[in-house]
Coordinates of C-alpha atoms and ligand atoms in Angstrom, one line a residue:
M681 CA 119.5 133.5 136.0
E682 CA 117.5 130.6 137.4
Y683 CA 114.4 128.9 136.1
G684 CA 111.9 127.4 138.4
E685 CA 111.6 130.4 140.7
Q686 CA 108.1 131.2 139.6
D687 CA 106.8 132.4 142.9
M688 CA 104.1 134.6 141.5
K689 CA 102.8 131.9 139.2
K690 CA 103.1 129.3 141.9
L691 CA 100.4 131.0 143.8
F692 CA 98.0 130.5 140.9
Y693 CA 99.2 127.1 139.7
P694 CA 100.5 125.4 142.8
L695 CA 100.4 122.0 141.2
L696 CA 102.5 122.9 138.2
I697 CA 105.8 123.0 139.9
L698 CA 108.6 122.8 137.4
S699 CA 110.7 119.6 137.7
L700 CA 113.8 120.9 136.2
L701 CA 116.0 124.0 136.5
V702 CA 118.3 125.4 134.0
F703 CA 121.2 127.4 135.1
S704 CA 122.6 129.9 132.7
T705 CA 125.4 132.2 133.6
G706 CA 124.2 134.7 131.1
C707 CA 126.4 135.7 128.3
N708 CA 130.0 136.9 128.1
I709 CA 130.9 140.4 127.1
G710 CA 130.6 140.7 123.3
Q711 CA 128.0 137.9 123.0
S712 CA 124.5 138.7 122.0
K713 CA 121.8 138.9 124.7
P714 CA 119.2 136.2 124.5
V715 CA 115.6 136.8 123.9
Q716 CA 113.8 135.4 126.9
S717 CA 110.1 134.8 127.2
E718 CA 107.6 133.3 129.5
D719 CA 104.2 132.1 128.4
F720 CA 101.4 130.0 130.0
A721 CA 100.2 127.2 127.8
L722 CA 99.7 123.4 127.9
G723 CA 98.7 123.9 131.5
T724 CA 102.1 125.0 132.5
I725 CA 104.8 127.7 132.2
I726 CA 106.8 127.8 129.0
N727 CA 110.2 129.5 129.2
Q728 CA 112.4 130.2 126.2
E729 CA 115.9 131.5 125.9
V730 CA 116.9 132.0 122.3
Y731 CA 120.1 133.5 120.9
G732 CA 120.9 135.0 117.5
A733 CA 119.6 137.5 114.9
N734 CA 116.1 135.9 114.5
A735 CA 115.7 135.1 118.2
K736 CA 112.6 137.2 118.7
K737 CA 110.9 136.0 115.6
A738 CA 111.7 132.4 116.3
S739 CA 110.5 132.5 119.9
D740 CA 107.3 134.3 119.0
E741 CA 106.6 131.7 116.3
V742 CA 107.1 128.9 118.9
A743 CA 104.8 130.7 121.4
V744 CA 102.0 131.0 118.7
K745 CA 102.4 127.4 117.6
I746 CA 102.2 126.1 121.2
K747 CA 98.9 127.9 121.7
E748 CA 97.5 126.5 118.5
L749 CA 98.4 123.0 119.4
D750 CA 97.2 123.5 122.9
E751 CA 93.8 124.2 121.6
L752 CA 93.8 121.3 119.3
W753 CA 95.0 118.8 121.9
T754 CA 93.6 119.8 125.2
I755 CA 91.2 117.0 126.1
N756 CA 88.4 119.2 127.3
N757 CA 88.6 121.8 124.5
Q758 CA 85.3 121.6 122.6
G759 CA 86.0 121.7 118.9
G760 CA 89.6 120.6 119.5
D761 CA 90.9 117.5 117.6
I762 CA 91.2 115.3 120.7
N763 CA 87.8 116.2 121.9
K764 CA 86.4 115.4 118.4
L765 CA 88.2 112.1 118.3
N766 CA 87.0 111.1 121.8
N767 CA 83.4 112.2 121.1
N768 CA 83.3 109.9 118.1
A769 CA 84.7 106.8 119.8
G770 CA 83.1 103.7 118.3
Q771 CA 81.6 105.7 115.5
G772 CA 84.2 105.6 112.8
Y773 CA 86.8 108.0 111.4
V774 CA 87.0 111.7 111.9
E775 CA 89.2 114.1 110.0
L776 CA 91.9 115.8 112.0
N777 CA 94.7 118.3 111.7
P778 CA 97.8 116.7 110.1
E779 CA 99.8 117.5 113.2
T780 CA 97.3 115.6 115.3
I781 CA 97.8 112.6 113.0
S782 CA 101.5 113.0 113.4
I783 CA 101.5 112.9 117.2
L784 CA 99.0 110.0 117.2
K785 CA 101.5 108.1 115.0
D786 CA 104.4 108.9 117.3
A787 CA 102.3 107.9 120.3
R788 CA 101.7 104.5 118.6
K789 CA 105.4 104.0 117.9
I790 CA 106.3 104.7 121.6
A791 CA 103.6 102.5 123.0
D792 CA 104.8 99.7 120.7
L793 CA 108.3 100.0 122.2
S794 CA 106.9 99.2 125.6
G795 CA 104.2 96.9 124.4
G796 CA 101.7 99.3 126.0
V797 CA 102.7 98.4 129.6
A798 CA 104.1 101.9 130.4
F799 CA 103.1 104.5 127.9
D800 CA 99.6 104.4 126.5
I801 CA 97.5 107.4 125.5
T802 CA 94.3 105.5 125.9
V803 CA 94.6 105.6 129.7
A804 CA 92.3 108.7 129.4
P805 CA 89.2 107.1 130.9
L806 CA 91.3 106.2 134.0
V807 CA 92.9 109.6 134.1
K808 CA 89.4 111.1 134.1
A809 CA 88.1 108.7 136.8
W810 CA 91.0 109.5 139.2
G811 CA 90.9 113.2 138.5
I812 CA 94.4 113.7 139.8
G813 CA 95.4 117.3 139.3
T814 CA 91.8 118.4 139.3
D815 CA 89.9 119.9 142.2
N816 CA 88.2 116.6 142.8
P817 CA 90.7 113.7 142.9
Q818 CA 89.3 110.4 144.1
V819 CA 90.0 106.8 144.5
P820 CA 87.5 105.1 142.1
A821 CA 85.8 101.8 143.2
E822 CA 87.7 98.7 142.2
D823 CA 84.9 97.4 139.9
V824 CA 84.9 100.8 138.1
L825 CA 88.6 100.6 137.5
K826 CA 88.3 97.0 136.3
K827 CA 85.8 98.0 133.7
L828 CA 87.8 101.1 132.5
V829 CA 91.0 99.1 132.2
T830 CA 89.3 97.0 129.4
L831 CA 89.0 100.2 127.4
V832 CA 92.8 100.8 127.5
N833 CA 94.5 99.7 124.3
Y834 CA 96.7 101.9 122.2
Q835 CA 96.2 99.5 119.3
D836 CA 92.6 100.7 119.1
V837 CA 93.7 104.2 117.9
L838 CA 93.3 103.8 114.2
V839 CA 95.0 106.3 111.9
D840 CA 94.5 106.8 108.2
E841 CA 97.2 109.0 107.0
A842 CA 95.9 109.2 103.4
T843 CA 92.8 111.0 104.6
N844 CA 94.2 112.6 107.8
S845 CA 91.7 110.9 109.9
A846 CA 91.6 108.7 112.9
S847 CA 89.2 106.7 115.0
L848 CA 88.8 105.0 118.3
L849 CA 87.6 101.5 117.9
K850 CA 85.3 101.2 121.0
T851 CA 82.6 103.4 122.5
G852 CA 83.9 104.9 125.7
Q853 CA 87.6 104.9 124.6
M854 CA 89.5 108.2 124.9
V855 CA 92.9 109.4 124.3
D856 CA 94.9 111.9 126.5
L857 CA 98.0 113.5 125.0
G858 CA 99.2 114.8 128.4
G859 CA 102.1 112.4 128.5
I860 CA 103.5 113.3 125.1
A861 CA 102.3 116.7 123.9
K862 CA 104.9 118.7 125.7
G863 CA 107.6 116.4 124.4
Y864 CA 106.3 116.7 120.8
I865 CA 106.1 120.4 121.0
G866 CA 109.7 120.5 122.3
D867 CA 110.9 118.9 119.1
M868 CA 108.7 121.3 117.1
A869 CA 110.3 124.3 118.9
I870 CA 113.8 123.0 118.0
E871 CA 112.6 122.7 114.3
I872 CA 111.3 126.3 114.4
Y873 CA 114.6 127.6 115.9
K874 CA 116.6 125.8 113.2
K875 CA 114.4 127.1 110.4
N876 CA 115.2 130.6 111.7
G877 CA 118.9 130.0 111.6
I878 CA 119.2 129.8 115.4
T879 CA 122.1 127.6 116.7
S880 CA 121.7 128.2 120.4
A881 CA 118.5 128.0 122.3
F882 CA 116.8 126.5 125.3
A883 CA 113.1 125.9 126.1
N884 CA 111.5 124.6 129.2
L885 CA 107.9 123.4 128.8
G886 CA 106.9 122.8 132.4
G887 CA 109.8 120.5 133.1
N888 CA 110.3 119.2 129.6
V889 CA 113.5 120.8 128.6
V890 CA 115.0 121.0 125.1
V891 CA 118.3 122.6 124.1
L892 CA 119.6 123.4 120.7
G893 CA 123.4 123.4 120.3
N894 CA 125.6 124.6 123.2
K895 CA 125.3 127.8 125.1
P896 CA 126.7 130.7 123.1
D897 CA 130.0 130.6 124.9
G898 CA 130.4 127.0 123.7
S899 CA 129.8 125.3 127.0
A900 CA 127.1 122.7 127.5
W901 CA 123.7 123.7 128.9
K902 CA 123.3 122.6 132.5
V903 CA 119.9 121.2 133.5
G904 CA 119.2 120.6 137.2
I905 CA 117.4 117.5 138.3
Q906 CA 114.7 118.2 140.9
N907 CA 114.9 116.7 144.3
P908 CA 111.5 114.8 144.2
R909 CA 110.9 115.6 147.8
G910 CA 112.5 119.0 148.0
Q911 CA 111.3 122.5 147.4
N912 CA 110.8 123.6 143.9
G913 CA 114.2 124.3 142.6
E914 CA 116.1 122.1 145.1
I915 CA 118.1 119.8 143.0
V916 CA 120.0 116.5 143.4
G917 CA 122.3 116.9 140.4
V918 CA 123.0 118.6 137.1
V919 CA 123.3 117.1 133.6
S920 CA 125.4 118.8 131.0
V921 CA 123.8 118.6 127.5
A922 CA 123.9 119.9 124.0
D923 CA 121.2 119.2 121.3
K924 CA 119.1 117.1 123.7
A925 CA 115.9 116.8 125.5
V926 CA 115.8 116.3 129.2
V927 CA 112.3 115.1 130.3
T928 CA 111.2 114.0 133.7
S929 CA 108.1 112.1 134.9
G930 CA 107.6 112.0 138.6
D931 CA 105.2 111.5 141.5
Y932 CA 105.7 115.0 142.9
Q933 CA 104.1 117.3 140.4
R934 CA 100.5 116.2 140.4
Y935 CA 99.3 113.9 143.1
F936 CA 97.0 113.6 146.0
I937 CA 97.3 111.9 149.3
K938 CA 94.4 109.8 150.7
D939 CA 94.7 107.8 154.0
G940 CA 98.4 108.4 154.0
K941 CA 98.9 107.0 150.5
R942 CA 100.3 109.1 147.6
Y943 CA 98.5 108.8 144.3
C944 CA 100.4 110.3 141.4
H945 CA 99.1 111.4 137.9
I946 CA 100.9 108.6 136.0
I947 CA 98.6 105.7 135.6
N948 CA 99.6 102.1 135.1
P949 CA 97.7 101.1 132.0
Q950 CA 97.5 97.5 133.1
T951 CA 96.2 97.9 136.6
G952 CA 94.3 101.2 136.3
Y953 CA 96.0 102.5 139.4
P954 CA 98.5 105.3 139.7
A955 CA 102.0 104.0 139.2
D956 CA 103.4 102.7 142.5
S957 CA 106.6 101.0 141.6
G958 CA 109.2 102.3 144.0
L959 CA 110.2 105.3 142.0
M960 CA 109.9 109.0 142.6
S961 CA 111.1 110.1 139.2
V962 CA 112.5 109.1 135.9
T963 CA 114.5 111.5 133.7
I964 CA 115.2 110.6 130.1
I965 CA 117.9 112.4 128.1
A966 CA 117.5 111.8 124.3
S967 CA 117.7 113.5 121.0
S968 CA 114.0 113.2 120.5
S969 CA 111.9 115.1 123.0
T970 CA 108.8 113.3 122.0
E971 CA 110.3 109.9 122.6
A972 CA 111.9 111.1 125.8
D973 CA 108.5 112.1 127.1
G974 CA 107.0 108.7 126.2
M975 CA 110.0 106.8 127.6
S976 CA 109.8 108.7 130.9
K977 CA 106.6 106.6 131.5
A978 CA 109.1 103.8 132.2
F979 CA 108.2 105.3 135.6
V980 CA 105.3 102.9 135.7
L981 CA 107.6 99.9 135.5
G982 CA 110.0 100.5 138.4
L983 CA 113.8 100.5 138.4
E984 CA 114.6 97.1 136.9
K985 CA 112.0 96.9 134.2
G986 CA 112.1 100.6 133.5
M987 CA 115.9 100.5 132.9
E988 CA 115.4 97.4 130.7
L989 CA 112.9 99.4 128.6
V990 CA 115.3 102.4 128.3
K991 CA 118.1 99.9 127.2
R992 CA 115.8 98.3 124.7
Y993 CA 114.9 101.7 123.2
G994 CA 118.7 102.2 122.9
K995 CA 118.6 106.0 122.1
A996 CA 118.5 107.5 125.6
E997 CA 120.3 107.9 128.9
A998 CA 118.3 108.0 132.1
I999 CA 118.3 109.0 135.8
F1000 CA 116.0 106.9 138.0
I1001 CA 115.3 108.1 141.6
T1002 CA 113.9 105.5 143.9
N1003 CA 111.7 105.9 147.0
D1004 CA 114.6 105.0 149.1
K1005 CA 116.5 108.0 147.7
K1006 CA 118.9 106.3 145.5
I1007 CA 119.9 107.9 142.2
Y1008 CA 120.6 105.4 139.4
V1009 CA 122.3 106.9 136.3
T1010 CA 122.9 105.0 133.1
P1011 CA 126.6 104.4 132.2
G1012 CA 126.6 106.7 129.1
L1013 CA 125.6 109.6 131.2
Q1014 CA 128.0 109.3 134.1
G1015 CA 130.5 111.8 132.7
E1016 CA 127.7 114.3 132.2
F1017 CA 125.9 113.9 135.4
Q1018 CA 127.1 115.8 138.5
F1019 CA 125.6 114.6 141.8
E1020 CA 124.8 117.6 144.0
D1021 CA 122.7 116.9 147.0
A1022 CA 122.7 119.6 149.6
T1023 CA 120.3 117.5 151.8
N1024 CA 122.8 114.6 152.1
E1025 CA 119.8 112.3 151.9
Y1026 CA 120.4 110.8 148.5
T1027 CA 122.9 108.1 147.4
Y1028 CA 124.4 108.2 143.9
I1029 CA 124.6 104.7 142.3
Q1030 CA 126.6 104.3 139.1
N1031 CA 124.6 101.8 137.1
R1032 CA 126.5 99.2 135.2
Ligands
ADP1082 P1 103.7 116.2 133.0 O1 104.8 116.4 131.9 O2 102.5 117.1 132.7 O3 104.2 116.3 134.3 P2 103.9 113.5 132.4 O4 104.7 113.6 131.2 O5 104.5 112.9 133.6 O6 103.1 114.8 132.8 O7 102.6 112.6 132.0 C1 101.5 112.5 132.8 C2 100.2 112.8 132.1 O8 100.1 111.9 131.0 C3 99.0 112.6 132.9 O9 98.6 113.7 133.5 C4 98.0 112.0 132.0 O10 97.4 113.0 131.2 C5 98.9 111.2 131.0 N1 99.2 109.8 131.4 C6 99.0 109.3 132.6 N2 99.5 108.0 132.6 C7 100.0 107.8 131.4 C8 100.5 106.6 130.8 N3 100.7 105.5 131.4 N4 100.8 106.7 129.4 C9 100.6 107.9 128.8 N5 100.1 109.0 129.3 C10 99.8 108.9 130.6
MG1083 MG1 105.8 115.1 130.4

């Protein structure tokens, strides 16, 4: 079977094209059939493929949890935690769900790793001003962006664990968990599988893939890397993984084109403009899906600095695809990455 062929759904959610495919040859005779499910949450399609006795229970539990967290974290959901936090910006602490406190702490940790130059959840006012992925994307005036950039500072998200509360320091500040929520929920899904005694499972949260163990036949899971300028499902290579997250950020899922220029949904927190650093996509392969999602915002930094950040982090492998169609793969991944480009347009560069 093949993931990514969501033709029906594509009609309704044309901008939510999956960035990754997972190939699964199904199961050998004598092996249990997986429980497969498809849900719509977090603004995207969620696919699960879970093996073992408790597979149904575990995948149902994951689906329910995802919907719960979606409500808490969607920025525009009145009564949700993020909405509450943003509405109280500059007015002190608000009490939040412990899971929201936990993701805010993770977001802080990841932002610290890059010094806030790549991943920063306080880009929300800019995300809102650009409206990329909404029905009304626009290029905001330069002076508007200049002003909004002054509101961006992940260090202004204050968290008090003792009271499960958080606050945004300045009026007008906002957080947006769009760049980390799917990653966090991927880790959570793996925890739920494990708790249910599952040893083999795969989940794709709109391009954020997590796999538990190997496939039931003992072979590695194979995750396709999307050709950033190809049709949905057209790949440039495959990575073989076990117990890993494979997360891509790219300029091809949500973007708009104005006067011939492409504006993507990943914002450079320092300039206020959509990232424009010579990259089309960054894929991070790591044990932590949360951290992989955060690290994939190395996209903002371009090839050299982005690779530097991944190295500094030290717990991930990466695939960077540049505008000139070169695919750079970190040394630790080279045995696991198989270059497969049917278009003959890409060049595979083994990174030293
Ligand atoms: P998706 O997984 O939905 O394709 P990404 O993981 O690539 O999205 O993250 C992009 C989303 O994260 C944006 O839609 C926005 O909500 C938020 N975002 C944009 N720029 C940044 C940034 N520099 N740091 C953190 N979050 C960001
Ligand atoms: Mg993501």
